[in-house]
Tab-separated table of N, CA and C in Angstrom:
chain	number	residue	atom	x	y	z
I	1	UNK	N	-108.317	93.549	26.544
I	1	UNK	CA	-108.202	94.169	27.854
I	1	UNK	C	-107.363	93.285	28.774
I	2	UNK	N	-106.207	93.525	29.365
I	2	UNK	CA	-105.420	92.963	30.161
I	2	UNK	C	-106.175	93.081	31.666
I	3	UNK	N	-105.822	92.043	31.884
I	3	UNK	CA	-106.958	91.554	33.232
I	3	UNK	C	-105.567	90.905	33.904
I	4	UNK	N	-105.298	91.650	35.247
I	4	UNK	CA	-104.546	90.698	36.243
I	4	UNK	C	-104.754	90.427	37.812
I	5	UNK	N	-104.917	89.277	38.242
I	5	UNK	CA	-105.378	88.449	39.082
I	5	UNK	C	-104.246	87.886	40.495
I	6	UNK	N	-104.365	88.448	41.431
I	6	UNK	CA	-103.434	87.325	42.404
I	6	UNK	C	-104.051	86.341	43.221
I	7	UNK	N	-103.207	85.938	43.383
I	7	UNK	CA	-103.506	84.621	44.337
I	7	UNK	C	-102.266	84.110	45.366
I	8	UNK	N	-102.750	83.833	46.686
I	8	UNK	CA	-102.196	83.394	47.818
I	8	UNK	C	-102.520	83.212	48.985
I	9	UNK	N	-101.494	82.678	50.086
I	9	UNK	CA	-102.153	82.747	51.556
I	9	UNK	C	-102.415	84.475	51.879
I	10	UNK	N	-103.670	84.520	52.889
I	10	UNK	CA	-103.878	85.280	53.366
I	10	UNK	C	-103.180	85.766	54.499
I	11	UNK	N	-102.587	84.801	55.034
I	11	UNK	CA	-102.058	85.216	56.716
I	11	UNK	C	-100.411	84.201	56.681
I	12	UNK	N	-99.942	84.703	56.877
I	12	UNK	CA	-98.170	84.257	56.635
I	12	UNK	C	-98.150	84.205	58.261
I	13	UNK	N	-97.040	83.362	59.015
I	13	UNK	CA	-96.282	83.198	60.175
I	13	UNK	C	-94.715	84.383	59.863
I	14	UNK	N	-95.113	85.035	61.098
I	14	UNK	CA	-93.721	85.461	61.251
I	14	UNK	C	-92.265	85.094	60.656
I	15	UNK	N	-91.115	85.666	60.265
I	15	UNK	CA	-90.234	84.610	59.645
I	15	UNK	C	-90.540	84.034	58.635
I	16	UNK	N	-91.569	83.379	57.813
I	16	UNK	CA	-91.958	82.785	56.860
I	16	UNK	C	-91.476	83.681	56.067
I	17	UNK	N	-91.990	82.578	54.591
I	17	UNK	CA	-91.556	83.485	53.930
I	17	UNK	C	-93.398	83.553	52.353
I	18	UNK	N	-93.486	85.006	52.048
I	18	UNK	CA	-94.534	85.330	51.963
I	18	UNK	C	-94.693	84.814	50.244
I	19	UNK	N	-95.595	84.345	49.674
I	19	UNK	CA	-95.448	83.625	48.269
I	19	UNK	C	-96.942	84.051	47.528
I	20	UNK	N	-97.035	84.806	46.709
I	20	UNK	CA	-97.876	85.338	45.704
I	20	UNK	C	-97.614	84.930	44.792
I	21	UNK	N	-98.802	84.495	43.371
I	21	UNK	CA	-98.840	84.559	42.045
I	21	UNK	C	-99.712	85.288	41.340
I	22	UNK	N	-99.281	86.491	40.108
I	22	UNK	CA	-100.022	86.874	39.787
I	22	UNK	C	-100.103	86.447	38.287
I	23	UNK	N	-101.725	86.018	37.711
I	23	UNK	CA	-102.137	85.636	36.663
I	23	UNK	C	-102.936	86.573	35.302
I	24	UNK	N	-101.904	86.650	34.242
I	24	UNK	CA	-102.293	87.809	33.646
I	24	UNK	C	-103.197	86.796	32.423
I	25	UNK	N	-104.633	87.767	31.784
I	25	UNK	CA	-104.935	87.585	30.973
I	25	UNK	C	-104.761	88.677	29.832
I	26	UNK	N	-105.056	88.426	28.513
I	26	UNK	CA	-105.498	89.409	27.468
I	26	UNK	C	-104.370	89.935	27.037
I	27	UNK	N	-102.906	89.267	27.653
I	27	UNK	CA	-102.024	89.737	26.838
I	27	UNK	C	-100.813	89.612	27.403
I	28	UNK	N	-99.721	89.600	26.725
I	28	UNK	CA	-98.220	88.482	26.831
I	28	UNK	C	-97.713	88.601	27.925
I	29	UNK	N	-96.785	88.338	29.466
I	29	UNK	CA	-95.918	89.082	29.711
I	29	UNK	C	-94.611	89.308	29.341
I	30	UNK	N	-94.520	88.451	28.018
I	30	UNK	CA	-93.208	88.627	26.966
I	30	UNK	C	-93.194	89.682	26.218
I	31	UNK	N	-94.378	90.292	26.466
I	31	UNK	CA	-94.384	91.741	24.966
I	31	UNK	C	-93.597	92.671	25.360
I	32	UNK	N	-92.968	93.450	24.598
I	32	UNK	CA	-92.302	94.580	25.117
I	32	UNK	C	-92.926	95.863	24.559
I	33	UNK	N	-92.830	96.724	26.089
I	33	UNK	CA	-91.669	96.646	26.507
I	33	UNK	C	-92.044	96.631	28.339
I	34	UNK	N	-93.278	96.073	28.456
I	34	UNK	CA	-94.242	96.101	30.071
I	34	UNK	C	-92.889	95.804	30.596
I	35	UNK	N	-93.374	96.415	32.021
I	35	UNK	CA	-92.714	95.590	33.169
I	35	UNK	C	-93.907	95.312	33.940
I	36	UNK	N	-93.743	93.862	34.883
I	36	UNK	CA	-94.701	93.424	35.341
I	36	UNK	C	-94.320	93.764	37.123
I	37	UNK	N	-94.816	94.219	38.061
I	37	UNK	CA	-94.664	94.946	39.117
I	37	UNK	C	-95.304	94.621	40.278
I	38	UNK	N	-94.991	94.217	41.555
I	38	UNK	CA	-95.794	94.069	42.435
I	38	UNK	C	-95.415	95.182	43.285
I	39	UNK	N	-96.511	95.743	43.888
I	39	UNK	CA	-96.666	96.681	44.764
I	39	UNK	C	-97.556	96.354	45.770
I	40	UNK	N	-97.189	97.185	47.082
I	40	UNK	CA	-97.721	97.099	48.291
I	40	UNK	C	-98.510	98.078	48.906
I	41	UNK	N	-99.226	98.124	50.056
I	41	UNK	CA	-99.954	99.079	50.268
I	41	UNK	C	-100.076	98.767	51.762
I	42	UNK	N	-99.339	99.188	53.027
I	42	UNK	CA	-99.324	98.840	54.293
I	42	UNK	C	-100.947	99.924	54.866
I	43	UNK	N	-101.411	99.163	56.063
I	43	UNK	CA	-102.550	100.091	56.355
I	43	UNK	C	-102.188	101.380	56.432
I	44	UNK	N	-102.892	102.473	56.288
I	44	UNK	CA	-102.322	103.563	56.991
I	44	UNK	C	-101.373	104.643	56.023
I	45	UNK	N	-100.894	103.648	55.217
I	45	UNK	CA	-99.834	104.166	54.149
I	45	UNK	C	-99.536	104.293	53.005
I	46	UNK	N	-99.404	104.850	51.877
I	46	UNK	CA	-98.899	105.028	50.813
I	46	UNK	C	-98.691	103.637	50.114
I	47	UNK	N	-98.744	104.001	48.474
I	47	UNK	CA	-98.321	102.215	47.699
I	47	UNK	C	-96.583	102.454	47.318
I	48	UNK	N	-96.043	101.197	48.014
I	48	UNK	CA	-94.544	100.657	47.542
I	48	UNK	C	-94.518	100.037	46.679
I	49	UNK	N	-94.036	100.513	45.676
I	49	UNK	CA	-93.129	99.592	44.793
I	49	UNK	C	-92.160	98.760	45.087
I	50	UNK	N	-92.167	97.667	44.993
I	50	UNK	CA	-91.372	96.367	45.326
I	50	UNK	C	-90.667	95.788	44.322
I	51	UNK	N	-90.770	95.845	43.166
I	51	UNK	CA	-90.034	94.943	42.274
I	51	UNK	C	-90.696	94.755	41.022
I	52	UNK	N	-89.789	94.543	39.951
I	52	UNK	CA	-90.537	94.766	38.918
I	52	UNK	C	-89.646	93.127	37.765
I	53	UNK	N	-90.414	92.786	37.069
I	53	UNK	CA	-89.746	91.398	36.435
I	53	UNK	C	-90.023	92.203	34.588
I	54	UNK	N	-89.351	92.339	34.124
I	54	UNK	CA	-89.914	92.988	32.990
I	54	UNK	C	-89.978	92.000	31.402
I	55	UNK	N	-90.415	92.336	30.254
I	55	UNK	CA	-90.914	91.552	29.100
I	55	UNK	C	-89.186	90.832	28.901
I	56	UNK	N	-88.283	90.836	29.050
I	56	UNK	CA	-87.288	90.323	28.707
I	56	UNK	C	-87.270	89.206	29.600
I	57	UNK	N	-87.221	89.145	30.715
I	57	UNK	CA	-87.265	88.491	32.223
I	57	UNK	C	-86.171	89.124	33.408
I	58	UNK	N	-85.876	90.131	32.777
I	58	UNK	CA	-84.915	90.892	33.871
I	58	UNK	C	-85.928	91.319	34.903
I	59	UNK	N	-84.676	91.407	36.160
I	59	UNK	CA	-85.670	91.962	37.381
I	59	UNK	C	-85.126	93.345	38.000
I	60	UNK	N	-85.591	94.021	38.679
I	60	UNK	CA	-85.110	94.962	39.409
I	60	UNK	C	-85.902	94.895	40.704
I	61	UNK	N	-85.030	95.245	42.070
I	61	UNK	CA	-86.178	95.474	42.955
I	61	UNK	C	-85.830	96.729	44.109
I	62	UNK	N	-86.762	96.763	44.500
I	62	UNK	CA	-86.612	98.041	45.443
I	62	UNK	C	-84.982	97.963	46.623
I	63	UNK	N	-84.184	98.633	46.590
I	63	UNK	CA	-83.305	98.625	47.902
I	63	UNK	C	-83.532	98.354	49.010
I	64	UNK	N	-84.658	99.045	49.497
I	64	UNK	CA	-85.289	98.864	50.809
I	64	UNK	C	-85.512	97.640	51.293
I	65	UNK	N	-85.912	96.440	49.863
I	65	UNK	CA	-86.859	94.823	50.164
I	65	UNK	C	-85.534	93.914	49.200
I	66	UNK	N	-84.760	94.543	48.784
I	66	UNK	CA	-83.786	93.387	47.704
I	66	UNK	C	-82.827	92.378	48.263
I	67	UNK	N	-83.043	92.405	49.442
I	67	UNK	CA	-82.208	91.405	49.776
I	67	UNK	C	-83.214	89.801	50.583
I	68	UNK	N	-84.558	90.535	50.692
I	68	UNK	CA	-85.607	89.710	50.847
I	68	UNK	C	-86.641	89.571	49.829
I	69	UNK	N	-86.397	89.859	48.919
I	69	UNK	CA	-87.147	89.719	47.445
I	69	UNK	C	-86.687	89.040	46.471
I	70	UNK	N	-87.653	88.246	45.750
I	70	UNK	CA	-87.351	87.632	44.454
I	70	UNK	C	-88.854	87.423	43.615
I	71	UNK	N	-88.663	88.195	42.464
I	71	UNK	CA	-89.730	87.925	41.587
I	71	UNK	C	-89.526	86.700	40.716
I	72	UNK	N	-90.291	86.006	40.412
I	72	UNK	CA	-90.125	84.909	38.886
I	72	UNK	C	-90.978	85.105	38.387
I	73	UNK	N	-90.996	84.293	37.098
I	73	UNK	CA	-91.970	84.306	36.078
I	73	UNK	C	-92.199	82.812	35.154
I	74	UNK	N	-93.336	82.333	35.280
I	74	UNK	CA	-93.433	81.315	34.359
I	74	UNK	C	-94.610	81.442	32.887
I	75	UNK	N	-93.591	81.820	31.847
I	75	UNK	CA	-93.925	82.454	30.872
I	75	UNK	C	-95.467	81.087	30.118
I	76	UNK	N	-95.182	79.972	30.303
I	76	UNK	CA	-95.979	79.125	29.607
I	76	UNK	C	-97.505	79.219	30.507
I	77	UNK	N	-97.115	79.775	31.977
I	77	UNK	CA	-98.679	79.809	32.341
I	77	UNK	C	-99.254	81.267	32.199
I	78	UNK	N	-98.283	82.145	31.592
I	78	UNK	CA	-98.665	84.120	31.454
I	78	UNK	C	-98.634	84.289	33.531
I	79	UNK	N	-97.792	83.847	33.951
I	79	UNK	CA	-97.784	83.860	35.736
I	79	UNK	C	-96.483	84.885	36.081
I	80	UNK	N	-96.625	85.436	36.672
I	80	UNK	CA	-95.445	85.773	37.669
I	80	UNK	C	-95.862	85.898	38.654
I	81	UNK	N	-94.398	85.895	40.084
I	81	UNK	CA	-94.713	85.339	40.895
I	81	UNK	C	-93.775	86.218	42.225
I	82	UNK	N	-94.154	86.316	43.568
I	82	UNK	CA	-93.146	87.247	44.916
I	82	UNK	C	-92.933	86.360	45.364
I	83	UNK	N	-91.496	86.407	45.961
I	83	UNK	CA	-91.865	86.210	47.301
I	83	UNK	C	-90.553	86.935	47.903
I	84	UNK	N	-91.348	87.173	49.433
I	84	UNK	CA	-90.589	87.781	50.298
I	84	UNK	C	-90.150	87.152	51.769
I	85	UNK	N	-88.959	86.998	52.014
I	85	UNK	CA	-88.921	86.112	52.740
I	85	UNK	C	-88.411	86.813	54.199
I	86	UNK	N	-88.454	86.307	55.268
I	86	UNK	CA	-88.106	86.896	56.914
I	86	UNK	C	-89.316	87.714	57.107
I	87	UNK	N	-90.718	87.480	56.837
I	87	UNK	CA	-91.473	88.628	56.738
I	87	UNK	C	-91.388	88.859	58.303
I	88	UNK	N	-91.906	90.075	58.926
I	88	UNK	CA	-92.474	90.444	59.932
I	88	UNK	C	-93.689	90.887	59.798
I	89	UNK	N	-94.423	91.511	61.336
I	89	UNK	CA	-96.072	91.951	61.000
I	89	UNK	C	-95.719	93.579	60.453
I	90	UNK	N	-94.809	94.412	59.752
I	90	UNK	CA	-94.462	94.989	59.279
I	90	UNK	C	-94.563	95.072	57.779
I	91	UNK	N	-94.661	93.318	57.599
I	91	UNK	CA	-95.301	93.691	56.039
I	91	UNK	C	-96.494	93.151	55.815
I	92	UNK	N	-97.381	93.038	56.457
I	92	UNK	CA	-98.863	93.428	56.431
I	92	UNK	C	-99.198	94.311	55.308
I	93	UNK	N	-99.843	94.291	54.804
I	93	UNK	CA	-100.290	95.138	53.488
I	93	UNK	C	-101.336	94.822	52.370
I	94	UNK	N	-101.861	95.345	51.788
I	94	UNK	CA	-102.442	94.891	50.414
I	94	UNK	C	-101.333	94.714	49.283
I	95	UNK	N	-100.795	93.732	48.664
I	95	UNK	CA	-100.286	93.266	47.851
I	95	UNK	C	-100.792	93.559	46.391
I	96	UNK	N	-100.740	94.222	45.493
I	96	UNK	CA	-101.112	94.681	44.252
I	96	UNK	C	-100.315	94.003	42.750
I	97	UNK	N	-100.320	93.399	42.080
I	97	UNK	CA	-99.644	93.213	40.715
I	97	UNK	C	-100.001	93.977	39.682
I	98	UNK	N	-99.082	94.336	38.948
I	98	UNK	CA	-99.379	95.610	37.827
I	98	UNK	C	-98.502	95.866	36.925
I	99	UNK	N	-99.418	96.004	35.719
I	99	UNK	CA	-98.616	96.017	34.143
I	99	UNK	C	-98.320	97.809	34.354
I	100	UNK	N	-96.967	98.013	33.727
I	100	UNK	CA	-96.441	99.024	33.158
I	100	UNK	C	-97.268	99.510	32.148
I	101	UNK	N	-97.060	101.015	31.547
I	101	UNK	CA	-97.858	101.992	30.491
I	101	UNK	C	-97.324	101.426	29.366
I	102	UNK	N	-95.652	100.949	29.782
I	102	UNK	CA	-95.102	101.001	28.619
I	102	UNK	C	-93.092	100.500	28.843
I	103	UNK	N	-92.297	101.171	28.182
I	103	UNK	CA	-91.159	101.025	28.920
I	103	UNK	C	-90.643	102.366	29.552
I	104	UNK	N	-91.047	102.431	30.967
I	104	UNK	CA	-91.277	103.605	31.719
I	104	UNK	C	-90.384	103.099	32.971
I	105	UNK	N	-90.085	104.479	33.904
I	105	UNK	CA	-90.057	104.276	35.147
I	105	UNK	C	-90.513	103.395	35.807
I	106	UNK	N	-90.112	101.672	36.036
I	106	UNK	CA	-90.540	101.194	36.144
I	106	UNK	C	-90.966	101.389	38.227
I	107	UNK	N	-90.077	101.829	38.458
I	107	UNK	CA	-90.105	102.533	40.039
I	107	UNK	C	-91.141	103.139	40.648
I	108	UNK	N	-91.377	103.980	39.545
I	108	UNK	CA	-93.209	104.935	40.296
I	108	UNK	C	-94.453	104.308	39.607
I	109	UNK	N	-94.872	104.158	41.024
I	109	UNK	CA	-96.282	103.833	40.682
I	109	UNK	C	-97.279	103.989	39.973
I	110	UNK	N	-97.522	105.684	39.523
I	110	UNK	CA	-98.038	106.481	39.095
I	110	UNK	C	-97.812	105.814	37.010
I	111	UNK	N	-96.562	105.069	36.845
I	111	UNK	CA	-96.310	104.209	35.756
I	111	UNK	C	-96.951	103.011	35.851
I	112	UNK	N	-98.386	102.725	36.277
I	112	UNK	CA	-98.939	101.508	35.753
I	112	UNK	C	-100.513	101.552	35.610
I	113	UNK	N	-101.320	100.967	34.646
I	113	UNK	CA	-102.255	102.012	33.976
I	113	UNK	C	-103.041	100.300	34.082
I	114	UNK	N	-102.994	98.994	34.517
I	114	UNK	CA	-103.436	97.783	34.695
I	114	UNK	C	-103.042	97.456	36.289
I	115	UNK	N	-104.191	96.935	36.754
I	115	UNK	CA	-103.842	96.643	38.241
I	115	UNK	C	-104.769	94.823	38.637
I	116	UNK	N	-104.312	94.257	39.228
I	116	UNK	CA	-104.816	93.495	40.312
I	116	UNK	C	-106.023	93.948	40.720
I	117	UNK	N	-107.052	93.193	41.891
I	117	UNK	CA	-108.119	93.354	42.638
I	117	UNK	C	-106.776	94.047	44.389
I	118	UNK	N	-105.991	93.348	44.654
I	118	UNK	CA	-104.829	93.474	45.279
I	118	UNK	C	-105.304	92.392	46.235
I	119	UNK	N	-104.932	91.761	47.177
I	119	UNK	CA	-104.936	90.893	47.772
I	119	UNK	C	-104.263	91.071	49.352
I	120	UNK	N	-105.081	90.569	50.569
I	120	UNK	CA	-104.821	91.011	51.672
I	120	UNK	C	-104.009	90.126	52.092
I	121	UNK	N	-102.772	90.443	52.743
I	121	UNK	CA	-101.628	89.233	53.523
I	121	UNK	C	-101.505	89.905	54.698
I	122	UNK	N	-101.432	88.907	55.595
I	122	UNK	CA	-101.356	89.158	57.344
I	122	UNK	C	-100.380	88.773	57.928
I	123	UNK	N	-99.133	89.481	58.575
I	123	UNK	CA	-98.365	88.719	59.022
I	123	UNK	C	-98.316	88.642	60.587
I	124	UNK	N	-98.890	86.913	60.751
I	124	UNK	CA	-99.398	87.066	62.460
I	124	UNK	C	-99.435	85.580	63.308
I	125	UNK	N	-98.432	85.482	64.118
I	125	UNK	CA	-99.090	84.137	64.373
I	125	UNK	C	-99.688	83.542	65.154
């Protein structure tokens, strides 16, 4: 059973820049053909897809966040990792990490069948 876990600050400063790791158990993030995915969830609103780092180590990320986004991955700890940088209190949200079905759309949400607890970030200072 794939079990995945984040971890980070809770409350970011304005401008900062926002830094998550998520820790997978029960299974590779080298296998193919997952993509590994962080998604968002602002109060009030719908879950964003943000970016996806997939079993090869390629990345893709949303248009909307790609010029303030970067996923990594450090394969020897099974970790990958966000961050988003210039945040405002605009990206306030629940933060989610999440394995793909498979090699799918890695874009819609509705394509990931393993999730995170998700994790609350505040942007406030």
């Amino acid at each position: 059973q794939v079990q995945l876990q984040e971890s980070g600050p809770g409350l970011v400063k304005p401008s900062q820049t926002l830094s998550l790791t998520c820790t997978v158990s029960g299974g590779s993030i080298t296998t193919s053909y997952y993509g590994w995915s962080w998604i968002r969830q602002p109060p009030g609103k719908g879950l964003e897809w943000m970016g996806v780092i997939a079993y090869d180590g390629s990345t893709y990320y949303s248009p909307s966040l790609k010029s303030r986004t970067s996923i990594s991955r450090d394969t020897s700890k099974n970790q990958f990792s966000l961050q988003l940088s210039s945040v405002t209190p605009e990206d306030t949200a629940v933060y989610y990490c999440a394995r793909s079905k498979g090699n799918s759309d890695y874009e819609r949400v509705d394509e990931y069948n393993y999730w995170g607890q998700g994790t609350q970030v505040t942007v406030s200072s």
